[in-house]
Coordinates of C-alpha atoms and ligand atoms in Angstrom, one line a residue:
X910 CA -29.9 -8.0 18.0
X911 CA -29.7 -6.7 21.2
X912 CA -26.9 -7.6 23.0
X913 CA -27.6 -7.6 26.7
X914 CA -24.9 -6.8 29.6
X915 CA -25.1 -10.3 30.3
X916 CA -24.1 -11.4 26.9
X917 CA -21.5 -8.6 26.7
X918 CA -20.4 -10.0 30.2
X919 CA -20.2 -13.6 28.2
X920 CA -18.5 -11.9 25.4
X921 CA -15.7 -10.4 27.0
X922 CA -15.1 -13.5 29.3
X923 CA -14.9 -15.6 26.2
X924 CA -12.1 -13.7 24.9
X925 CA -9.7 -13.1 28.1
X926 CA -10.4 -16.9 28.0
X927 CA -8.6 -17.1 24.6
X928 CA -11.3 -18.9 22.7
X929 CA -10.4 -20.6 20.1
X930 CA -10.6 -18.0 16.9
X931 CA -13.8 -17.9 15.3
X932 CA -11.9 -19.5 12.0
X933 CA -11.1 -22.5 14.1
X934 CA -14.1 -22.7 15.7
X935 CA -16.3 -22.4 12.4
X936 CA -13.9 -24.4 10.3
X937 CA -14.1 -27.3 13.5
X938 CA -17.9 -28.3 13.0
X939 CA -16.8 -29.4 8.8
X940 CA -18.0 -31.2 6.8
X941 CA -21.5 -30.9 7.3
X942 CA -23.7 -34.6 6.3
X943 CA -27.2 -35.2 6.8
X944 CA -29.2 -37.5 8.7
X945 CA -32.9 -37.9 7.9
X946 CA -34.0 -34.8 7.9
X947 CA -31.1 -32.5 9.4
X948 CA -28.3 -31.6 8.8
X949 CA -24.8 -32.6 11.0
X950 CA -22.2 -30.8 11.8
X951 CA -18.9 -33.0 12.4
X952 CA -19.4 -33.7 16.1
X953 CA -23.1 -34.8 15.1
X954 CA -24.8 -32.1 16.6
X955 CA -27.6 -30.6 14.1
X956 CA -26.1 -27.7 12.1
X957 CA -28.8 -24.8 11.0
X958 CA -27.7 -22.2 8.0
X959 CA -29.0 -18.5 9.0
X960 CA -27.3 -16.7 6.0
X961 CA -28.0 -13.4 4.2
X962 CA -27.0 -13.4 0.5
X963 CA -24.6 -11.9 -0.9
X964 CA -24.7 -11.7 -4.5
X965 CA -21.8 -11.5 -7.0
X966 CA -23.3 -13.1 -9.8
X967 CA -24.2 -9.4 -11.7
X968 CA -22.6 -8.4 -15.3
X969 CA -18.9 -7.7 -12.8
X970 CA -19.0 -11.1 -11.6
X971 CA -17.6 -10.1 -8.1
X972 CA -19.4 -9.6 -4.5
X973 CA -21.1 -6.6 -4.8
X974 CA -20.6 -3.8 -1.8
X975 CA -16.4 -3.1 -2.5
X976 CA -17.0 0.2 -4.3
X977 CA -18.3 1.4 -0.6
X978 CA -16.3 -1.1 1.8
X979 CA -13.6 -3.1 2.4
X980 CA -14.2 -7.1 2.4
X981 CA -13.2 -6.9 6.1
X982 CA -15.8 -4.9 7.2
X983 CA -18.3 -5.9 5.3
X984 CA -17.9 -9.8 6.3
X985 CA -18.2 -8.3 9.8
X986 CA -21.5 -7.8 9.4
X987 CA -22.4 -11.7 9.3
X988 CA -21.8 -12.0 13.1
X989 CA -22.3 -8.6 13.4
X990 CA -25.9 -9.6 13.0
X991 CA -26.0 -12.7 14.1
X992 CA -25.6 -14.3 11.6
X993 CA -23.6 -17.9 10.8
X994 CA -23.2 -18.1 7.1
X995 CA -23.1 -16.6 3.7
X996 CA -25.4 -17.5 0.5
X997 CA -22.9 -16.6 -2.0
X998 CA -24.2 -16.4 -5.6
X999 CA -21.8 -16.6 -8.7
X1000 CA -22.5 -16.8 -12.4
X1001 CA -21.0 -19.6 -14.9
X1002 CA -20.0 -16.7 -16.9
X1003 CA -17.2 -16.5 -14.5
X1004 CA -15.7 -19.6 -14.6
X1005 CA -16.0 -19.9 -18.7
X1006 CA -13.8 -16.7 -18.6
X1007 CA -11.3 -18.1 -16.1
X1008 CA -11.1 -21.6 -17.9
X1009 CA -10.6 -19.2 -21.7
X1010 CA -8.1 -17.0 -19.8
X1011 CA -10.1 -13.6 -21.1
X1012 CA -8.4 -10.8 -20.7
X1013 CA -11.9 -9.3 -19.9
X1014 CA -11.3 -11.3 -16.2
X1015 CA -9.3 -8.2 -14.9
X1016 CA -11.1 -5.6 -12.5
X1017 CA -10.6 -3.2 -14.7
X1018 CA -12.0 -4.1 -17.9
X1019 CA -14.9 -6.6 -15.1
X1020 CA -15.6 -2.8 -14.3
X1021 CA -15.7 -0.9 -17.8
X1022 CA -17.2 -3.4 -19.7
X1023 CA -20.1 -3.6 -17.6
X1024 CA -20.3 0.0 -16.9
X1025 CA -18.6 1.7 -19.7
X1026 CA -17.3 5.7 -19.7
X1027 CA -16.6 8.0 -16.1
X1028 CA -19.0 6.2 -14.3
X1029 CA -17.6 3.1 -14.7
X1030 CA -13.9 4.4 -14.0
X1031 CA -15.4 6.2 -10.6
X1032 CA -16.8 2.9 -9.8
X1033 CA -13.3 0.9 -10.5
X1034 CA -11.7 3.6 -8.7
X1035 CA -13.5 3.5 -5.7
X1036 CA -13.1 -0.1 -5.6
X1037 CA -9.3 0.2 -5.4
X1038 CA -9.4 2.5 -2.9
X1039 CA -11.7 1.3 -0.3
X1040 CA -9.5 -2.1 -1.2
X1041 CA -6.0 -1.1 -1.9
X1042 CA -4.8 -5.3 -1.8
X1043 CA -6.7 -5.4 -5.5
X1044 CA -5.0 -3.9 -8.8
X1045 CA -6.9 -3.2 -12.0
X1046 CA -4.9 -6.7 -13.1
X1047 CA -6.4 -8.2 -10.0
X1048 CA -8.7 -10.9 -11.6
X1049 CA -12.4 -11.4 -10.6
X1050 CA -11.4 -15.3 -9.5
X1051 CA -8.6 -13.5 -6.7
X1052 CA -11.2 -10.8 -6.0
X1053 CA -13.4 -14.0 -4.8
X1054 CA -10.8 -15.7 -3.5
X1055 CA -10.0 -12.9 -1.4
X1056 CA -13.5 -12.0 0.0
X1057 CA -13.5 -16.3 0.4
X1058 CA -10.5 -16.3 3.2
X1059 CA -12.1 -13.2 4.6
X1060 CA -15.2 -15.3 5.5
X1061 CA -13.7 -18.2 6.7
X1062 CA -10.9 -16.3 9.2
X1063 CA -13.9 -14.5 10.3
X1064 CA -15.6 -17.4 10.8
X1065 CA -18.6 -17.5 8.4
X1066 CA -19.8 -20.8 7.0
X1067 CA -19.6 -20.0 3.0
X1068 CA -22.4 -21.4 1.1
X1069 CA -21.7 -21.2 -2.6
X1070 CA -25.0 -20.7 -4.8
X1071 CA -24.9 -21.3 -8.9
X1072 CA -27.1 -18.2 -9.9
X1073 CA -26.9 -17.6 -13.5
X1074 CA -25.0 -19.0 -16.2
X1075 CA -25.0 -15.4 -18.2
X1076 CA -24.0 -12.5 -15.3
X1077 CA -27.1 -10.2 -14.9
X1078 CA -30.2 -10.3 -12.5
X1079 CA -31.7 -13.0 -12.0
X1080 CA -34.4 -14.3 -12.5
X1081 CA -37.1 -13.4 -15.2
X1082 CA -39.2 -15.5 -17.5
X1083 CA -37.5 -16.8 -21.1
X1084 CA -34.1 -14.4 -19.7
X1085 CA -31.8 -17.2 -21.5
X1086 CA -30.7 -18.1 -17.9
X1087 CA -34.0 -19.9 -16.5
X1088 CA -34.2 -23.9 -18.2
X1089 CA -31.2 -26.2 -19.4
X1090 CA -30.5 -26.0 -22.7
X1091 CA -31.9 -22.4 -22.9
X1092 CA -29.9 -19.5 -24.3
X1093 CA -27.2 -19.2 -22.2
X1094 CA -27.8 -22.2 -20.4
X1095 CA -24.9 -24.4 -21.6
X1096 CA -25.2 -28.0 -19.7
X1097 CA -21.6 -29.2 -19.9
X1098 CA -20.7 -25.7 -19.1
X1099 CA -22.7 -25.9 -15.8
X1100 CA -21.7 -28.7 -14.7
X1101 CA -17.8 -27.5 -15.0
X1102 CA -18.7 -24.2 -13.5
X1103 CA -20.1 -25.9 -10.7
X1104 CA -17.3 -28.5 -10.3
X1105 CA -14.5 -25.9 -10.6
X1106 CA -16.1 -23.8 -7.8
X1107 CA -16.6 -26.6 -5.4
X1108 CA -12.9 -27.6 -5.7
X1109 CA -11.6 -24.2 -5.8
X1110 CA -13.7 -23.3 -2.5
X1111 CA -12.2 -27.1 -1.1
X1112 CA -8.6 -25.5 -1.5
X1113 CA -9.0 -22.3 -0.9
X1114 CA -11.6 -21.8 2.1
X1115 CA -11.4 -23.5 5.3
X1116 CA -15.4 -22.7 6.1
X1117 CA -16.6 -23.6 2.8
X1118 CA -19.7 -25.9 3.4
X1119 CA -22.1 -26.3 1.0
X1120 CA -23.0 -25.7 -2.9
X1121 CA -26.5 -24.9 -4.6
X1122 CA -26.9 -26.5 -8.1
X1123 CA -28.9 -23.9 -9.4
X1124 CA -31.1 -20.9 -8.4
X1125 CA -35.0 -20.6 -9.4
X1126 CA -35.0 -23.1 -12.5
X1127 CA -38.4 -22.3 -14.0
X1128 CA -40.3 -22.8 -17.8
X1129 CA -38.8 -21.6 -20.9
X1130 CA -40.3 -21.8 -24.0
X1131 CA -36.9 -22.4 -26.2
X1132 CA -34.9 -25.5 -24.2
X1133 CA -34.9 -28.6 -23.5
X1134 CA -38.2 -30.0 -22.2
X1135 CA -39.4 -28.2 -19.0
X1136 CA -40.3 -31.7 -16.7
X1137 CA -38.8 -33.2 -13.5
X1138 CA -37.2 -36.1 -16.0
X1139 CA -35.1 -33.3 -17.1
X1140 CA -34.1 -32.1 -13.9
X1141 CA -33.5 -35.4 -12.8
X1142 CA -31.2 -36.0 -15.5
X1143 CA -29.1 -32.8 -15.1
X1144 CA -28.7 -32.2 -11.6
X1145 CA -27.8 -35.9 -10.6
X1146 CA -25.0 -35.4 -12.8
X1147 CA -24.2 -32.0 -11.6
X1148 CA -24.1 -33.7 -8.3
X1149 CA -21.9 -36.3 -9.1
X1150 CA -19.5 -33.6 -10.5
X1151 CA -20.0 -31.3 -7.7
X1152 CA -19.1 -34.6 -5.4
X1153 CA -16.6 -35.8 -7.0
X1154 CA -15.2 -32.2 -7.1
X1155 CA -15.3 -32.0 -3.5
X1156 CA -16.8 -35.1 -1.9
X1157 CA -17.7 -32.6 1.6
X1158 CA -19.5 -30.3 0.2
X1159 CA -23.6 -30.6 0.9
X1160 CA -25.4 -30.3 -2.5
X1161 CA -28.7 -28.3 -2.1
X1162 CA -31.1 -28.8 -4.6
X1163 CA -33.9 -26.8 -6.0
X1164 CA -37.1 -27.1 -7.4
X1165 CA -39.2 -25.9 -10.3
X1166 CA -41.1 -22.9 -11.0
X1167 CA -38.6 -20.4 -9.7
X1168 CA -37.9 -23.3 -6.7
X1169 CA -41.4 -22.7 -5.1
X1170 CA -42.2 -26.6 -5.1
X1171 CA -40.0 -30.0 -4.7
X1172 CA -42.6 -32.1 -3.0
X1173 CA -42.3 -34.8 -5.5
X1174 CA -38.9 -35.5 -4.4
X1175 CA -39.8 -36.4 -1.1
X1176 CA -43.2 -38.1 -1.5
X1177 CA -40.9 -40.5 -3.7
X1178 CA -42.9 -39.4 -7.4
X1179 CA -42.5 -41.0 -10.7
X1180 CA -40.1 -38.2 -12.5
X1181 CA -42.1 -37.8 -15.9
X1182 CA -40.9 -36.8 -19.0
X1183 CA -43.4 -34.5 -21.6
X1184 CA -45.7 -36.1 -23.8
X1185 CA -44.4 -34.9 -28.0
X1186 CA -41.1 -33.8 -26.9
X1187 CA -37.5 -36.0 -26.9
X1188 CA -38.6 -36.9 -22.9
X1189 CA -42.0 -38.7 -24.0
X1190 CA -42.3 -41.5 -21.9
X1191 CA -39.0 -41.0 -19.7
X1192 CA -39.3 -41.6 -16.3
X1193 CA -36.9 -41.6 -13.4
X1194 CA -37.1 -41.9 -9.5
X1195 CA -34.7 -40.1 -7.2
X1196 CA -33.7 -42.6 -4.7
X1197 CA -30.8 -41.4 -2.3
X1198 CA -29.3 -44.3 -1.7
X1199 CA -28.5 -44.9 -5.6
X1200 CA -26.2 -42.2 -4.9
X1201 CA -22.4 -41.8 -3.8
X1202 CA -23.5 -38.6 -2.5
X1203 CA -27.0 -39.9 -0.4
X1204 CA -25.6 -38.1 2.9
X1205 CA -25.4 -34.6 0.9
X1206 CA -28.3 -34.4 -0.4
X1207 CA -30.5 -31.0 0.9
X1208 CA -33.4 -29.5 -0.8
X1209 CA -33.6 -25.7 -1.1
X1210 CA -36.9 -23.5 -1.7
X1211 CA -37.6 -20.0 -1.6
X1212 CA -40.5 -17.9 -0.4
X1213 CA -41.3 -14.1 -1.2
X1214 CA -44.6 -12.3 0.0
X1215 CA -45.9 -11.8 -4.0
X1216 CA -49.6 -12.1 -2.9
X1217 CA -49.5 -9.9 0.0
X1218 CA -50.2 -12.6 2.4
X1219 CA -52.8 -11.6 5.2
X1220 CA -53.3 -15.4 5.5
X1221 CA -53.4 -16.4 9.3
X1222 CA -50.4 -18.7 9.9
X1223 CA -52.4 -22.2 10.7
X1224 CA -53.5 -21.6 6.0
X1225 CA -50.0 -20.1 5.4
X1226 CA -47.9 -22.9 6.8
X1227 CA -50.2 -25.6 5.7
X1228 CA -50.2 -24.0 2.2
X1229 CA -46.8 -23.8 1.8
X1230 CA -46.0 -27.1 3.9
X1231 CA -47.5 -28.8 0.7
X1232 CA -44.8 -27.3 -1.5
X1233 CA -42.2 -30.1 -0.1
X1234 CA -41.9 -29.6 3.6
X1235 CA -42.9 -33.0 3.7
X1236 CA -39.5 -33.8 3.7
X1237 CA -38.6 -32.9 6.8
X1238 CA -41.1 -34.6 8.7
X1239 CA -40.7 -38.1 9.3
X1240 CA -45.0 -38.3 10.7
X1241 CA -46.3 -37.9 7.4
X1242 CA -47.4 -41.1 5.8
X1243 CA -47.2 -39.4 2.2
X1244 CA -42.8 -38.8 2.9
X1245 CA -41.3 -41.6 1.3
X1246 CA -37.5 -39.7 1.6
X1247 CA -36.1 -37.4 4.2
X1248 CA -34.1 -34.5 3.5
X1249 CA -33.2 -31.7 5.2
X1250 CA -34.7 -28.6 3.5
X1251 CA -33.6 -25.1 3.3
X1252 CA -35.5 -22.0 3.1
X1253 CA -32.9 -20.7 0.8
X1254 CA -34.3 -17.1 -0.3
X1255 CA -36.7 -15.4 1.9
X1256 CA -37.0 -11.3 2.1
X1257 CA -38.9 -8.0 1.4
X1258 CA -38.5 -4.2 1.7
X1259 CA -36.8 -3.2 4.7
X1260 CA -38.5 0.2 5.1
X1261 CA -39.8 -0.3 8.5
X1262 CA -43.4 -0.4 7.7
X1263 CA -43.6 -3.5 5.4
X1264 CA -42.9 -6.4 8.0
X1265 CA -45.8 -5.7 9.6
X1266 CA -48.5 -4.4 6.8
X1267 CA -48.7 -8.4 5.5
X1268 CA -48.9 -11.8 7.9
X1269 CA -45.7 -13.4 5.7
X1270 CA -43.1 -11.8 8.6
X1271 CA -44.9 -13.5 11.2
X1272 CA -45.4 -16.3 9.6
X1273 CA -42.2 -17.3 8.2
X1274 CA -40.6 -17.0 11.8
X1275 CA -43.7 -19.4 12.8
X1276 CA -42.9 -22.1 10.0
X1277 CA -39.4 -22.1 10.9
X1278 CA -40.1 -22.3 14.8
X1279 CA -42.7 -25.4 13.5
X1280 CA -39.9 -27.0 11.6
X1281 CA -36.7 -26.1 12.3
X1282 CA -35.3 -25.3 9.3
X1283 CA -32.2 -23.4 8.1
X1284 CA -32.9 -20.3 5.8
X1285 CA -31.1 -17.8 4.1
X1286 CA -32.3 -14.6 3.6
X1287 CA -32.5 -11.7 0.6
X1288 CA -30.0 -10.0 1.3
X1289 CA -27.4 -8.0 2.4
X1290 CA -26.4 -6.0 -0.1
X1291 CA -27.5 -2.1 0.0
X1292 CA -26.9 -1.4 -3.4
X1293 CA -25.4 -2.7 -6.5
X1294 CA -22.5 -1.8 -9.3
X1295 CA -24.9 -1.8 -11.8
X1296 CA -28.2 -3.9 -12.6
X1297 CA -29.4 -5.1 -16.0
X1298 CA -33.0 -6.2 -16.1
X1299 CA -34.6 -7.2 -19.6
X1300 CA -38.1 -6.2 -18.8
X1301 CA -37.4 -2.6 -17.1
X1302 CA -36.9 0.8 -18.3
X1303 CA -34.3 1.7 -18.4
X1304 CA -32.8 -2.0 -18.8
X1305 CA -29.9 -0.6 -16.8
X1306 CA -29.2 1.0 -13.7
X1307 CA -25.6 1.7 -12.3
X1308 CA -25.5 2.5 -8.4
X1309 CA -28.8 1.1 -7.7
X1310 CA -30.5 1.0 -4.4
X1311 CA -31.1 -2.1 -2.9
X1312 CA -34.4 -1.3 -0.9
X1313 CA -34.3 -4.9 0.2
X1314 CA -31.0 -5.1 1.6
X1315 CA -29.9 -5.5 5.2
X1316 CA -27.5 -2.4 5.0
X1317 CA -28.0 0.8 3.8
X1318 CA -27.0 2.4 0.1
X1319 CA -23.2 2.7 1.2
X1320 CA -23.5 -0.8 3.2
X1321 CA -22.3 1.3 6.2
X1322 CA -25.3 0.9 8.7
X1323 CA -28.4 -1.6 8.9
X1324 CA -31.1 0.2 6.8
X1325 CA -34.2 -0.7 9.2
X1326 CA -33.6 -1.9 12.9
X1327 CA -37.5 -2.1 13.4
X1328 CA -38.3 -4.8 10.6
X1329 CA -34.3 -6.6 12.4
X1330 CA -35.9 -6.7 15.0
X1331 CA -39.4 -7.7 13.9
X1332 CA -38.0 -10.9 10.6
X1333 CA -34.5 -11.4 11.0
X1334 CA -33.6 -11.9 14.8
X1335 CA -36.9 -13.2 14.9
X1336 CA -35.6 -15.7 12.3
X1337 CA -32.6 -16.6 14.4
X1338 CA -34.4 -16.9 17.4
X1339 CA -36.6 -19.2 16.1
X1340 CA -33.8 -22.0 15.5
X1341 CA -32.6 -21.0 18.9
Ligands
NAG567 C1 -14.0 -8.8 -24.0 O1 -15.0 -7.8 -23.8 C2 -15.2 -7.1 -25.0 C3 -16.2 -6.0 -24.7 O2 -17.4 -6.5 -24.1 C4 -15.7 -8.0 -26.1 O3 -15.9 -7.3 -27.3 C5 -14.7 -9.1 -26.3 O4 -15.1 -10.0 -27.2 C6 -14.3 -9.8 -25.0 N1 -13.2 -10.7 -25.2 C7 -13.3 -12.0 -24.9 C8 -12.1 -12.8 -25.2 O5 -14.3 -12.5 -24.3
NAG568 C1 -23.8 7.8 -14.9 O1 -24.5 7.5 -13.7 C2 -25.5 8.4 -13.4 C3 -26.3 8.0 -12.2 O2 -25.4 7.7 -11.2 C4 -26.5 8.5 -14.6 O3 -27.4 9.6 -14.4 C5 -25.7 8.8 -15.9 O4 -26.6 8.7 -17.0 C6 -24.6 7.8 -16.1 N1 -23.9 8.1 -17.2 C7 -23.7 7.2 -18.2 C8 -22.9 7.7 -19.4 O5 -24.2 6.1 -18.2
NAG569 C1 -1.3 -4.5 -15.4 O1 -0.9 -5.3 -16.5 C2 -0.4 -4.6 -17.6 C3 -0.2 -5.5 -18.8 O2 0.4 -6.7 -18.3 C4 0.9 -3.9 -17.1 O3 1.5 -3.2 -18.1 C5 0.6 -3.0 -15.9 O4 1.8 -2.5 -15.4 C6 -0.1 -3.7 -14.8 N1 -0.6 -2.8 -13.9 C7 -0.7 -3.0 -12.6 C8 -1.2 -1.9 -11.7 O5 -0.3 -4.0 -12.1
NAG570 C1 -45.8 -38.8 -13.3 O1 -46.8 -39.5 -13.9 C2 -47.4 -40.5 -13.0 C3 -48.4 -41.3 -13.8 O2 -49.3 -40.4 -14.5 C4 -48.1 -39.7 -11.9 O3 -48.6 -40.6 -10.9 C5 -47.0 -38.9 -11.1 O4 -47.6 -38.1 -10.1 C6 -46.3 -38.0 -12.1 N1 -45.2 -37.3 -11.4 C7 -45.2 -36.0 -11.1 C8 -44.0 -35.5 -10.5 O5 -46.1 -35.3 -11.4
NAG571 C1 -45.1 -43.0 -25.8 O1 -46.1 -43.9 -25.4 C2 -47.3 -43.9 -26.1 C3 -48.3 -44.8 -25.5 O2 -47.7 -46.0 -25.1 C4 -47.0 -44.2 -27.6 O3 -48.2 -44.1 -28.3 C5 -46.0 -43.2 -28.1 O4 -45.6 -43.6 -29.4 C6 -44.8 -43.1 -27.2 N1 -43.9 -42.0 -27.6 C7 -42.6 -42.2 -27.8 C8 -41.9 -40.9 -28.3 O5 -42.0 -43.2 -27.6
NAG572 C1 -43.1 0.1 2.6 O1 -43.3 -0.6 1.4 C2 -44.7 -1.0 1.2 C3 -44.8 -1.9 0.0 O2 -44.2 -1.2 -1.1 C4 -45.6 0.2 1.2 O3 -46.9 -0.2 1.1 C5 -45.4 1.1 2.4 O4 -46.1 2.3 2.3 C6 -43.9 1.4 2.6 N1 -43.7 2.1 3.8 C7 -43.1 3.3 3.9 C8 -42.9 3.9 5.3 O5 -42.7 3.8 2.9
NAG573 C1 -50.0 -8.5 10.0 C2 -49.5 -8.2 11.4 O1 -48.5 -8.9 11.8 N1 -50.0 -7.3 12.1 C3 -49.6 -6.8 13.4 C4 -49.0 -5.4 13.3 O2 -48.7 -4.9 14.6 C5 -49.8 -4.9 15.5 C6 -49.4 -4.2 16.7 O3 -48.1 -4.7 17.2 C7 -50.4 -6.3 15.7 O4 -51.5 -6.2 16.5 C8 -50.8 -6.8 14.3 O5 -51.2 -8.2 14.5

């Protein structure tokens, strides 16, 4: 962002006028509720989400980035770039470990199990020294609950995001993560996980807002049956354990096929179950008000440039619209419900040339301009601890680049001001 003489001017009178911290400020406008289709801040006013991820649901289970930084300074980035709020991804993993009290929870064996030999003892050593609060005891739950008060007295809104249940990369196809009831997909352990996160955030994290059921659900050919009865099923009681957990916090819900699609839920859709399987002839409808939590409700959908888009924006946003933008506007005939909806993954490869070599930049910034929605974009992170990924060779890769991220391989610097300048202030002008 540039940041003009006149907003430096604004800047500096702001703070000889002792404004009120940015924790106080940020923590002032919770709980967030919705109304039709927005979302409101406590005063009323409509509240927008323009996040960056930040991922620490990988085989550590802790935010990624603290090898090369400190928690300060990398949460500084989040206004730094203009930026309101966090996505913040965890795995179930985590909270099974916590609730068994492993002795596997420490930093240091978090740190060598995942990465074992020197270069996992480099990468737990860096860790301690670019963060001297932490000791190898420290647990991964304190690590979290550090980098948690960081955000909120720095003033970013903290949106919590159930990623995995097992801690690698998400997400592939039949990965054991991807369908309830698949591999490592443990129901009743999901809906703890969730619960225990949305309570600890309560307690611990004055701007914690906001809690995603579960990232990219999407087929699996050993689980229960893939169909929307299904989800219904499962993430109305997640949300009722999420809410009763923490009756603030907004639920965000996703949809199917790695959360490219909820329209049925607001055109109002019979939820079907799948004919020769134990859901034949279920059906359920997801009507807010049979809910405690009616006023939480937000739907969540994510967006990548896969195709290559060199659509012009008029096809791209009516394309995409059909996928369950219908929610969020109250004109069209076919919305039965209004939610607010979240663009909650959006992003590509920040090398400068990429923004511009497809239309999807463009028209992202156009649908969100159109629609006024809140997004959250892929991601900050320059570079990772380690990443397991089933289908890849070599499965694993310790210190890997994240070509996608927002910051460069040591998170010191933003990797591409062009394509900044060109998607994400574009982005956050556009709900301006
Ligand atoms: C701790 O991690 C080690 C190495 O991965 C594993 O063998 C052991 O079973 C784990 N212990 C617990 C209690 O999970
Ligand atoms: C340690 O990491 C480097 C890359 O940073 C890699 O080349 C090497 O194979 C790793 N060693 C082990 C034992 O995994
Ligand atoms: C970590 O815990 C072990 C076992 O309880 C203890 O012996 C050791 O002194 C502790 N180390 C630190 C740095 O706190
Ligand atoms: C469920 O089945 C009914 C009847 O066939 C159909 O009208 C409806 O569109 C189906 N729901 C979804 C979400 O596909
Ligand atoms: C589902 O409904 C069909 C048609 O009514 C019926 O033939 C079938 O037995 C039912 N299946 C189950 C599992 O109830
Ligand atoms: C950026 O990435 C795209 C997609 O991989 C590629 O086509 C393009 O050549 C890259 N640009 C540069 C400068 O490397
Ligand atoms: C796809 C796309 O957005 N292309 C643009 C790339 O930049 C040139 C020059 O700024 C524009 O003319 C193109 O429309």
């Amino acid at each position: 962002m540039l940041i003009s003489n006149l907003n430096l001017g604004l800047l500096l009178a702001a703070v000889a006028s002792a404004a009120p911290a940015p924790n106080l400020r940020a923590a002032s406008v919770l709980p967030l509720s919705t109304k039709g289709h927005n979302i409101i801040d406590a005063n009323g006013d409509v509240f927008h989400f323009k996040s960056s991820n930040w991922p620490g649901h990988q085989e550590i289970m802790i935010p990624e980035g603290l090898q090369h930084s400190s928690i300060k300074d990398i949460v500084a980035w989040f206004p730094k770039l203009g930026l309101n709020s966090v996505r913040f991804t965890f795995a179930i993993e985590m909270i099974d470990d916590h609730l068994a009290n492993s002795p596997n929870q420490t930093l240091e064996r978090s740190v060598l199990n995942a990465i074992p030999g020197a270069n996992g003892t480099k990468v737990l050593d860096q860790i301690l020294e670019k963060n001297p609060q932490f000791t190898k005891n420290t647990t991964r739950l304190q690590v979290w609950n550090a980098v948690g008060k960081e955000l909120s007295s720095q003033g970013v809104i903290i949106h919590l995001d159930n990623h995995v249940s097992k801690a690698f990369w998400c997400c592939g196809d039949d990965d054991g993560n991807g369908w309830f009831g698949e591999e490592y997909f443990n129901v009743d352990n999901w809906q703890r996980g969730l619960a225990f996160m949305a309570k600890f955030a309560k307690e611990n994290w004055p701007t914690f807002s906001s809690i995603g059921l579960r990232n990219e659900l999407r087929p699996a050919k050993v689980s229960e049956p893939v169909d929307w009865y299904t989800w219904y099923v499962h993430m109305t009681a997640a949300a009722d354990a999420v809410h009763e957990a923490n009756p603030d916090a907004l639920i965000f819900f996703s949809g199917l096929s790695y959360d490219t699609y909820i329209d049925p839920i607001p055109l109002g859709k019979t939820l079907n179950g799948t004919a020769g399987k134990s859901t034949a002839n279920k059906t359920a409808n997801f009507v807010p008000s049979d809910f405690s939590w009616k006023d939480k409700i937000v739907l969540e959908i994510h967006k990548y440039d896969f195709e290559a888009t060199q659509d012009d924006c008029a096809t791209f946003k009516s394309n995409w619209y059909q996928k369950g933008f219908q929610s969020v506007n109250p004109n069209d005939k076919a919305t039965k419900y209004l939610f607010p909806m979240v663009i909650s993954e959006w992003g590509f490869i920040q090398n400068g040339t990429y923004w511009n070599q497809t239309t999807y930049a463009k028209c992202l910034v156009e649908m969100v301009k159109e629609y006024q929605v809140s997004w959250q974009h892929w991601e900050m992170s320059g570079s990772f601890y380690l990443q397991t990924r089933p289908n890849r060779t070599p499965n694993t890769l310790v210190g890997l680049d994240e070509a996608w991220g927002l910051l460069n391989y040591d998170w010191s610097s933003i990797r591409s001001p062009i394509t900044l300048e060109n998607s994400l202030y574009k982005m956050i002008d556009a709900l301006s």
